[in-house]
Amino acid sequence: MNTPPTRAERLKSTLLSLLLLALLLAIWHLATLKPAALPAPAAATLTPEQIEYARLMGKDPATLAAASSGSGAVSGKSGFPTLGQMAGALRENLSRPFYDNGPNDKGLGLQLAHSLGRVALGYGIAALVAIPLGFVIGMSPLLWRALDPFIQVLKPISPLAWMPLALYTIKDSDVSGIFVIFICSIWPMLINTAFGVAGVRRDWLNVARTLEVPPLRRAFEVILPAAAPTILTGMRISMGIAWLVIVAAEMLVGGTGIGYFVWNEWNNLSLPNMIVAIGVIGVVGMGLDALFGRLQRAVTYVD
Amino acid sequence: MRPADLPAPLPAAPHDDAYDPYDAERPLLARCGCGGDHAPQQHNGLAALRAAQQPGPATPSVQRADGSTDPEALGRRFIEASLVKALFPHEPVRRAFLRAVGRRSAMAAIASVLPAGALTSLQAMAQEKKPLEKKELKIGFIPITCASPLIMAHPLGFYRQQGLEVSLMKTAGWALIRDKIMNREYDATHFLSPMPLAISLGLGSQAMPMNVATIQNINGQAIVLANKHKNNRDPKNWKGFKFAIPFEHSIHNFLLRYYLAEHGIHPDTDVQLRVTPPAEMVANLRAGNIDGFLGPDPFNQRAVFDEVGFIHILSREIWDGHPCCAFGVPTAFIESNPNSFAALYRAVLTAAAMARQPKDRELIAKVISPAQYLNQPEGVLTQVLTGKFADGLGNVRNVPERADFDPVPWQSMAVWMLTQMKRWGYLKGEVNYKQVAEKVFLITEAKKHMKELGQPVPEGAYKKFKVLGKEFDPARPDDYLKGFAISKAA
């Protein structure tokens, strides 16, 4: 194992991360910099029809010169947003995360809560199925070999492929979303649990057998602790997949959730809001992963 | 003996109606409709029918009803009450019968034995009297201006006016609309007008009887081309173009195919048609993935507003007055919720009548632009709805009828759509055009409700119209189908 980083090393890596972020933002800023404002034709030289046309195109001829100085005031345009527009969108979304204007317009926080709820449900059911089943498969090489082809075929199927099928058969979009999370996040947990259980050291099992430990007690007090790190690795991968799937599922099904939020802003061709939402998805995903990372460390043992 | 003074009307029957013959809980007080103190026999000559009747004592509730209802309606209801009284001379028998079979079955049973002439009006009135079966409804919509009447009815309170609590559910795509209405997640929905025909026929899905209650909008679409084609506007040169359309069973698909074919371009082999959600049409146009699209507003105007395309022609230049989106419900919903359906009908027709008025269009743009409805800049919607718009070529055009909202579900339009489905191979074999059109497009219902709301009601069900100058005769669809040079139909 690597030695844990010293304080100085940690500081250095943090500084480097911040530097990279600053560099990234600088590139963004330069890339979205508007070309120097052309000398705007004086309003007096425009015919009334040209003025009307400019107004309909969302450009007020009187303030054309002022707007082009780049304050991000030209709203509604769907060009790639500047950092100023991004900051505005971020502020607006984070300042009122829990507003609720009916079924189609809710704040980012509420949408996130809906998504997390769905993920918790789908992932929870997957864990309830995968871990016991993984245990059984791990203990029986015969069953493992028999089920392996099915697992290998079902594992790589994309959530987008499951979705229409689920909608057609389940006939309920909410349940379909949860089903898709379930079916996509079950496999890493199942395989890792089986792998962990099958890999428990023979010596330990033999000792338990010699001491005549009853099977249930053997499962809970010998195999489970021994396989726990592997099982948690599977759960961590599954959580990542569940969070990945929710956005796709909600973009398809609509209604509520962070995926629906992205879709709704896409429908308005509003890139700043979409990018804010994408950032939030990333941060929440990181948080979930960190949570499982901590759990994993808690059960890791050194032999 | 009989309780003469019943305290208050029962909660189940909101109308304080002393003549309600279908109420098992109270005695039938069939007195003269004119409110006078004479026997009804002298008033309307129903002596034979009412031979066995024994006039009940005068009650305050009768007088109240007399004073507050218009005499004609009261008279008709009185006749109905008298007829029921004649069928059940013995009061306890009538009430026992009603308790046993329920109000609706009783009404249907009695209707089957009463003289036919009196019935239509009586039944219509009976429908209105009944309470709503379902008050909380879920209605799906796609965020485009075609759905204006359906959407504006929500912020403007037309649904609530009819006693309905409607949730408008913004939906990501037409296939999802189809799935959700078929799964009964939605009670009613915004449709592309060919979709209920396709679903009823089982094209692209299982077959499920579906109805078009009203057409949501007419016109309001456009062919938009990428800016690079500003100098290439002759359709004859469009071989190899890639176009986006919102859905296969859409008027957009049929109009674009028609337009291309009339100019000698085969839509299946010479160009590529891609099913694309409207928002992505604009993004694809910007990215250069497509050359143009025939799509719904506000995305045509949005392409202009975002300076990625221009309006080549408006769809009204192909077929002036063509239907686009529809408001539809599964037939099963109508059968199990006739009163809720009628209430919904009235709300949507009221909204459509308002949307027709040019003076209200700016207000409509304002109420449907927020994030929970269309989520679009108000200025774009105003241009679409008022018809004063920038066309992307530097001109300000003024076409007030660019978008309009005529709710009449003409059956001739359904027949035209079926001919096009057949023309492009979506629909195979023999089709009884008229039968399908009449089953799906509820023009009689629409007219009935429009009349009740005091709206002008047009004549007939098979209005004639022209598409690119060619007249369509709904009586001879097969001849029409044979007249096309480019066609996939056998």
GROMACS .gro file of C-alpha atoms in nm, chain B residues 274-475:
model
  202
  577ARG     CA    1  -3.484   1.225  -3.913
  578VAL     CA    2  -3.720   1.210  -3.620
  579THR     CA    3  -3.579   1.471  -3.380
  580PRO     CA    4  -3.721   1.650  -3.073
  581PRO     CA    5  -3.785   2.017  -3.157
  582ALA     CA    6  -3.521   2.166  -2.926
  583GLU     CA    7  -3.260   1.947  -3.087
  584MET     CA    8  -3.366   2.064  -3.432
  585VAL     CA    9  -3.226   2.407  -3.355
  586ALA     CA   10  -2.908   2.264  -3.203
  587ASN     CA   11  -2.859   2.031  -3.499
  588LEU     CA   12  -2.913   2.317  -3.739
  589ARG     CA   13  -2.648   2.517  -3.555
  590ALA     CA   14  -2.408   2.223  -3.566
  591GLY     CA   15  -2.470   2.170  -3.937
  592ASN     CA   16  -2.603   1.816  -3.889
  593ILE     CA   17  -2.924   1.894  -4.074
  594ASP     CA   18  -3.005   2.125  -4.360
  595GLY     CA   19  -3.350   2.217  -4.235
  596PHE     CA   20  -3.662   2.104  -4.059
  597LEU     CA   21  -4.036   2.124  -4.070
  598GLY     CA   22  -4.107   2.172  -3.705
  599PRO     CA   23  -4.339   2.329  -3.457
  600ASP     CA   24  -4.322   2.680  -3.325
  601PRO     CA   25  -4.165   2.842  -3.128
  602PHE     CA   26  -3.862   2.651  -3.256
  603ASN     CA   27  -3.892   2.792  -3.608
  604GLN     CA   28  -3.878   3.140  -3.467
  605ARG     CA   29  -3.617   3.029  -3.215
  606ALA     CA   30  -3.387   2.925  -3.499
  607VAL     CA   31  -3.424   3.273  -3.644
  608PHE     CA   32  -3.382   3.436  -3.303
  609ASP     CA   33  -3.064   3.239  -3.241
  610GLU     CA   34  -2.943   3.333  -3.590
  611VAL     CA   35  -2.891   2.977  -3.712
  612GLY     CA   36  -3.163   2.954  -3.977
  613PHE     CA   37  -3.432   3.133  -4.172
  614ILE     CA   38  -3.797   3.067  -4.241
  615HIS     CA   39  -3.821   2.929  -4.593
  616ILE     CA   40  -4.202   2.906  -4.601
  617LEU     CA   41  -4.476   2.891  -4.345
  618SER     CA   42  -4.679   2.572  -4.340
  619ARG     CA   43  -4.992   2.772  -4.425
  620GLU     CA   44  -4.835   2.831  -4.765
  621ILE     CA   45  -4.860   2.456  -4.823
  622TRP     CA   46  -5.209   2.409  -4.683
  623ASP     CA   47  -5.384   2.709  -4.537
  624GLY     CA   48  -5.578   2.599  -4.234
  625HIS     CA   49  -5.413   2.262  -4.191
  626PRO     CA   50  -5.458   2.095  -3.853
  627CYS     CA   51  -5.151   2.036  -3.648
  628CYS     CA   52  -5.189   1.925  -3.290
  629ALA     CA   53  -5.499   1.781  -3.132
  630PHE     CA   54  -5.647   1.736  -2.791
  631GLY     CA   55  -5.726   1.371  -2.736
  632VAL     CA   56  -5.849   1.117  -2.489
  633PRO     CA   57  -5.875   0.739  -2.486
  634THR     CA   58  -6.227   0.628  -2.573
  635ALA     CA   59  -6.234   0.435  -2.246
  636PHE     CA   60  -6.187   0.758  -2.052
  637ILE     CA   61  -6.492   0.914  -2.218
  638GLU     CA   62  -6.701   0.608  -2.147
  639SER     CA   63  -6.615   0.595  -1.780
  640ASN     CA   64  -6.600   0.970  -1.715
  641PRO     CA   65  -6.855   1.136  -1.946
  642ASN     CA   66  -6.910   1.438  -1.723
  643SER     CA   67  -6.545   1.506  -1.651
  644PHE     CA   68  -6.483   1.473  -2.023
  645ALA     CA   69  -6.759   1.724  -2.098
  646ALA     CA   70  -6.616   1.966  -1.843
  647LEU     CA   71  -6.271   1.928  -1.995
  648TYR     CA   72  -6.422   1.983  -2.338
  649ARG     CA   73  -6.582   2.308  -2.229
  650ALA     CA   74  -6.257   2.432  -2.074
  651VAL     CA   75  -6.050   2.360  -2.382
  652LEU     CA   76  -6.308   2.503  -2.623
  653THR     CA   77  -6.330   2.821  -2.414
  654ALA     CA   78  -5.952   2.851  -2.433
  655ALA     CA   79  -5.952   2.786  -2.809
  656ALA     CA   80  -6.213   3.056  -2.865
  657MET     CA   81  -5.998   3.300  -2.673
  658ALA     CA   82  -5.682   3.194  -2.855
  659ARG     CA   83  -5.852   3.271  -3.189
  660GLN     CA   84  -5.878   3.638  -3.096
  661PRO     CA   85  -5.576   3.830  -3.229
  662LYS     CA   86  -5.615   4.085  -2.952
  663ASP     CA   87  -5.549   3.823  -2.685
  664ARG     CA   88  -5.239   3.676  -2.843
  665GLU     CA   89  -4.986   3.890  -2.654
  666LEU     CA   90  -5.145   3.800  -2.324
  667ILE     CA   91  -5.132   3.432  -2.421
  668ALA     CA   92  -4.763   3.460  -2.507
  669LYS     CA   93  -4.709   3.607  -2.163
  670VAL     CA   94  -4.895   3.339  -1.966
  671ILE     CA   95  -4.748   3.039  -2.148
  672SER     CA   96  -4.382   3.148  -2.156
  673PRO     CA   97  -4.275   3.072  -1.794
  674ALA     CA   98  -4.050   2.778  -1.711
  675GLN     CA   99  -4.330   2.548  -1.602
  676TYR     CA  100  -4.503   2.577  -1.940
  677LEU     CA  101  -4.303   2.655  -2.256
  678ASN     CA  102  -3.985   2.788  -2.096
  679GLN     CA  103  -3.914   3.023  -2.386
  680PRO     CA  104  -3.838   3.392  -2.425
  681GLU     CA  105  -4.166   3.581  -2.436
  682GLY     CA  106  -4.053   3.786  -2.735
  683VAL     CA  107  -4.019   3.473  -2.948
  684LEU     CA  108  -4.367   3.355  -2.854
  685THR     CA  109  -4.517   3.695  -2.927
  686GLN     CA  110  -4.373   3.686  -3.278
  687VAL     CA  111  -4.516   3.340  -3.336
  688LEU     CA  112  -4.863   3.416  -3.204
  689THR     CA  113  -4.914   3.767  -3.340
  690GLY     CA  114  -4.763   3.679  -3.678
  691LYS     CA  115  -4.539   3.983  -3.686
  692PHE     CA  116  -4.197   3.828  -3.707
  693ALA     CA  117  -3.842   3.847  -3.832
  694ASP     CA  118  -3.793   3.583  -4.101
  695GLY     CA  119  -3.414   3.544  -4.072
  696LEU     CA  120  -3.360   3.698  -4.415
  697GLY     CA  121  -3.373   4.055  -4.296
  698ASN     CA  122  -3.747   4.109  -4.348
  699VAL     CA  123  -4.018   4.179  -4.098
  700ARG     CA  124  -4.322   3.985  -4.211
  701ASN     CA  125  -4.676   4.042  -4.100
  702VAL     CA  126  -4.887   3.728  -4.132
  703PRO     CA  127  -5.162   3.743  -3.865
  704GLU     CA  128  -5.284   3.394  -3.956
  705ARG     CA  129  -4.938   3.238  -3.914
  706ALA     CA  130  -5.080   3.049  -3.617
  707ASP     CA  131  -5.449   2.999  -3.548
  708PHE     CA  132  -5.667   2.792  -3.321
  709ASP     CA  133  -5.976   2.652  -3.493
  710PRO     CA  134  -6.093   2.365  -3.271
  711VAL     CA  135  -6.329   2.189  -3.517
  712PRO     CA  136  -6.205   1.831  -3.576
  713TRP     CA  137  -6.303   1.807  -3.944
  714GLN     CA  138  -6.336   1.446  -4.048
  715SER     CA  139  -6.218   1.533  -4.397
  716MET     CA  140  -5.881   1.622  -4.244
  717ALA     CA  141  -5.864   1.280  -4.083
  718VAL     CA  142  -5.935   1.123  -4.422
  719TRP     CA  143  -5.654   1.328  -4.579
  720MET     CA  144  -5.411   1.213  -4.311
  721LEU     CA  145  -5.513   0.852  -4.372
  722THR     CA  146  -5.448   0.893  -4.745
  723GLN     CA  147  -5.099   1.020  -4.666
  724MET     CA  148  -5.035   0.736  -4.422
  725LYS     CA  149  -5.125   0.503  -4.701
  726ARG     CA  150  -4.929   0.699  -4.958
  727TRP     CA  151  -4.605   0.665  -4.764
  728GLY     CA  152  -4.654   0.305  -4.661
  729TYR     CA  153  -4.738   0.351  -4.293
  730LEU     CA  154  -5.081   0.206  -4.350
  731LYS     CA  155  -5.123  -0.099  -4.565
  732GLY     CA  156  -5.421  -0.277  -4.712
  733GLU     CA  157  -5.782  -0.170  -4.745
  734VAL     CA  158  -5.891   0.121  -4.531
  735ASN     CA  159  -6.241   0.238  -4.467
  736TYR     CA  160  -6.138   0.602  -4.446
  737LYS     CA  161  -6.474   0.739  -4.345
  738GLN     CA  162  -6.533   0.483  -4.075
  739VAL     CA  163  -6.196   0.544  -3.911
  740ALA     CA  164  -6.234   0.921  -3.937
  741GLU     CA  165  -6.579   0.917  -3.783
  742LYS     CA  166  -6.474   0.688  -3.503
  743VAL     CA  167  -6.173   0.895  -3.403
  744PHE     CA  168  -6.263   1.258  -3.479
  745LEU     CA  169  -6.551   1.362  -3.252
  746ILE     CA  170  -6.694   1.642  -3.462
  747THR     CA  171  -7.053   1.594  -3.343
  748GLU     CA  172  -6.947   1.616  -2.981
  749ALA     CA  173  -6.734   1.920  -3.053
  750LYS     CA  174  -7.022   2.095  -3.225
  751LYS     CA  175  -7.258   2.012  -2.941
  752HIS     CA  176  -7.027   2.165  -2.684
  753MET     CA  177  -6.948   2.466  -2.902
  754LYS     CA  178  -7.320   2.530  -2.934
  755GLU     CA  179  -7.369   2.505  -2.560
  756LEU     CA  180  -7.092   2.759  -2.509
  757GLY     CA  181  -7.255   2.993  -2.760
  758GLN     CA  182  -6.973   2.963  -3.010
  759PRO     CA  183  -7.038   2.971  -3.384
  760VAL     CA  184  -7.089   2.616  -3.514
  761PRO     CA  185  -6.993   2.534  -3.872
  762GLU     CA  186  -7.197   2.308  -4.102
  763GLY     CA  187  -7.106   1.956  -4.212
  764ALA     CA  188  -6.819   1.731  -4.121
  765TYR     CA  189  -6.627   1.698  -4.446
  766LYS     CA  190  -6.499   2.043  -4.524
  767LYS     CA  191  -6.312   2.065  -4.854
  768PHE     CA  192  -5.967   2.220  -4.873
  769LYS     CA  193  -5.668   2.260  -5.100
  770VAL     CA  194  -5.313   2.140  -5.046
  771LEU     CA  195  -5.060   2.321  -5.268
  772GLY     CA  196  -5.343   2.428  -5.493
  773LYS     CA  197  -5.483   2.078  -5.538
  774GLU     CA  198  -5.836   2.023  -5.413
  775PHE     CA  199  -5.898   1.725  -5.188
  776ASP     CA  200  -6.233   1.552  -5.225
  777PRO     CA  201  -6.292   1.354  -4.905
  778ALA     CA  202  -6.559   1.148  -5.083
   0.00000   0.00000   0.00000
